Amino acid sequence: MAVVTLTIDGVAIAAEAKASILQAARSAGIAIPTLCHLEGVSDVGGCRLCVVEVAGINKLLPACVTQVAEGMAVQTNTPTLQSYRRTLVELLFAEGNHVCSVCVANNHCELQDMATTVGMDHSHFAYQFPKRDVDVSHEKFGLDRNRCIYCTRCIRVCDEIEGARVWDIAFRGERVKLIAGLDQPWGDVEACTSCGKCVDACPTGALFKKGSTVAEMTRDRDRLQFLQSAREEHQWTR
């Protein structure tokens, strides 16, 4: 196994040559904020919260999809990065309808936790208050598009772990939305296996179990990691 050496926040680290900066940092106990990253599925660099500064490169790089290199010098928590991340979280709150006090994921929400982490207590941007629908056509689960941050974790879990390929992102700009099947009611999509993996993967209250009320929705992240590891090791064939 090829190994490279680099520094992250001044700490010398040895990492596998094909590892990402995020993987190298976490292996050394250095926390880098993320929302679209989920252990066990591929990374897409969508949320941009994990951007870092690399010496000699004049742009910010997403740590989850940037491979380590010999001699690389990385900074993960400079004032520039702190300001950038706070702005990103403010934009996420402003473009959706994230009213924490009446959300099933209140106190169990990664977006809410991230706001605390980056020090956001209000948004400097005008709230858009988009008109988004709620889909409760599925027998077990519901989709509240008001809470969706388009992290695509549900899409990747459904594709890469369950293999059902139920979810996708449709349209652009203010019309963008998460869709099931060919933009059908979720309950009408025959490909859905009702496994609930997408619900476990969701970082907010966008996907939820029916019957959950305010602050009751919790996730089982360990289940997703176990399933992915089991399939990679061919412990079952389904």
Short mmCIF file of C-alpha atoms in Angstrom, two decimals, residues 39-156:
data_model
loop_
_atom_site.label_atom_id
_atom_site.label_comp_id
_atom_site.label_asym_id
_atom_site.label_seq_id
_atom_site.Cartn_x
_atom_site.Cartn_y
_atom_site.Cartn_z
CA GLU A 39 -19.74 6.92 5.25
CA GLY A 40 -20.31 3.92 3.01
CA VAL A 41 -21.34 5.72 -0.18
CA SER A 42 -19.47 7.71 -2.82
CA ASP A 43 -18.62 11.38 -2.31
CA VAL A 44 -19.84 14.11 -4.66
CA GLY A 45 -18.50 17.34 -3.12
CA GLY A 46 -21.96 18.88 -3.25
CA CYS A 47 -22.41 20.87 -0.06
CA ARG A 48 -18.91 22.45 -0.14
CA LEU A 49 -18.79 22.71 3.64
CA CYS A 50 -15.64 20.58 3.71
CA VAL A 51 -13.59 22.99 1.57
CA VAL A 52 -10.00 23.48 2.75
CA GLU A 53 -7.02 25.64 1.84
CA VAL A 54 -4.03 23.89 0.25
CA ALA A 55 -0.69 25.68 0.04
CA GLY A 56 0.20 26.65 -3.52
CA ILE A 57 -3.37 26.41 -4.82
CA ASN A 58 -5.32 29.65 -5.16
CA LYS A 59 -8.79 28.17 -4.72
CA LEU A 60 -10.63 26.28 -2.00
CA LEU A 61 -10.83 22.52 -2.50
CA PRO A 62 -13.52 20.10 -1.27
CA ALA A 63 -11.77 17.74 1.12
CA CYS A 64 -14.09 14.80 0.43
CA VAL A 65 -13.15 14.50 -3.26
CA THR A 66 -9.59 15.84 -3.24
CA GLN A 67 -6.90 13.18 -3.08
CA VAL A 68 -3.91 13.62 -0.77
CA ALA A 69 -0.48 14.22 -2.29
CA GLU A 70 3.08 13.99 -1.03
CA GLY A 71 4.12 17.15 0.83
CA MET A 72 0.65 18.69 0.71
CA ALA A 73 0.04 21.37 3.36
CA VAL A 74 -3.64 21.73 4.29
CA GLN A 75 -5.47 24.21 6.49
CA THR A 76 -9.00 23.27 7.58
CA ASN A 77 -10.19 26.02 9.91
CA THR A 78 -8.88 29.44 8.90
CA PRO A 79 -10.98 32.62 9.36
CA THR A 80 -11.68 32.56 5.61
CA LEU A 81 -13.03 29.02 5.80
CA GLN A 82 -15.07 29.78 8.92
CA SER A 83 -16.74 32.73 7.19
CA TYR A 84 -17.33 30.75 4.01
CA ARG A 85 -18.97 27.85 5.87
CA ARG A 86 -21.20 30.15 7.91
CA THR A 87 -22.37 31.82 4.68
CA LEU A 88 -23.16 28.43 3.12
CA VAL A 89 -25.28 27.38 6.09
CA GLU A 90 -27.10 30.72 6.07
CA LEU A 91 -27.92 30.19 2.39
CA LEU A 92 -29.28 26.71 3.09
CA PHE A 93 -31.63 28.10 5.73
CA ALA A 94 -32.67 31.04 3.55
CA GLU A 95 -33.51 29.03 0.41
CA GLY A 96 -35.74 26.47 2.13
CA ASN A 97 -38.39 26.36 4.85
CA HIS A 98 -36.41 25.16 7.85
CA VAL A 99 -38.56 25.90 10.88
CA CYS A 100 -36.83 23.79 13.51
CA SER A 101 -39.44 24.17 16.24
CA VAL A 102 -42.07 22.22 14.27
CA CYS A 103 -39.78 19.72 12.52
CA VAL A 104 -39.74 15.97 13.20
CA ALA A 105 -35.91 16.14 13.19
CA ASN A 106 -35.60 18.98 15.72
CA ASN A 107 -32.58 18.22 17.95
CA HIS A 108 -31.71 15.29 15.66
CA CYS A 109 -30.83 17.36 12.56
CA GLU A 110 -27.40 17.68 11.00
CA LEU A 111 -28.24 21.04 9.42
CA GLN A 112 -29.30 22.37 12.81
CA ASP A 113 -26.11 20.99 14.37
CA MET A 114 -24.04 22.55 11.59
CA ALA A 115 -25.56 25.96 12.27
CA THR A 116 -24.32 25.66 15.84
CA THR A 117 -20.91 24.43 14.70
CA VAL A 118 -20.30 27.38 12.35
CA GLY A 119 -21.74 29.94 14.76
CA MET A 120 -24.83 30.90 12.78
CA ASP A 121 -27.63 32.49 14.82
CA HIS A 122 -29.46 34.21 11.92
CA SER A 123 -29.24 34.55 8.15
CA HIS A 124 -27.99 37.69 6.44
CA PHE A 125 -29.93 36.63 3.33
CA ALA A 126 -33.61 37.17 2.61
CA TYR A 127 -35.68 34.06 3.26
CA GLN A 128 -37.23 32.79 0.03
CA PHE A 129 -40.18 30.90 1.57
CA PRO A 130 -40.58 28.62 -1.50
CA LYS A 131 -43.85 26.77 -2.05
CA ARG A 132 -42.93 23.10 -1.72
CA ASP A 133 -45.17 20.12 -1.26
CA VAL A 134 -45.25 17.22 1.17
CA ASP A 135 -45.62 13.68 -0.20
CA VAL A 136 -47.16 11.18 2.24
CA SER A 137 -48.34 8.71 -0.38
CA HIS A 138 -45.96 6.00 0.84
CA GLU A 139 -47.34 3.51 3.36
CA LYS A 140 -44.46 3.89 5.83
CA PHE A 141 -42.61 7.10 5.05
CA GLY A 142 -43.08 10.72 4.07
CA LEU A 143 -41.20 13.35 2.09
CA ASP A 144 -41.26 17.00 3.17
CA ARG A 145 -39.54 18.90 0.39
CA ASN A 146 -39.49 22.03 2.56
CA ARG A 147 -36.64 20.45 4.56
CA CYS A 148 -34.59 19.10 1.64
CA ILE A 149 -31.06 20.52 1.17
CA TYR A 150 -30.27 18.48 -1.98
CA CYS A 151 -27.32 16.68 -0.41
CA THR A 152 -28.21 13.61 -2.58
CA ARG A 153 -27.42 11.19 0.25
CA CYS A 154 -30.76 9.44 -0.23
CA ILE A 155 -30.06 9.12 -3.97
CA ARG A 156 -26.64 7.56 -3.45
#
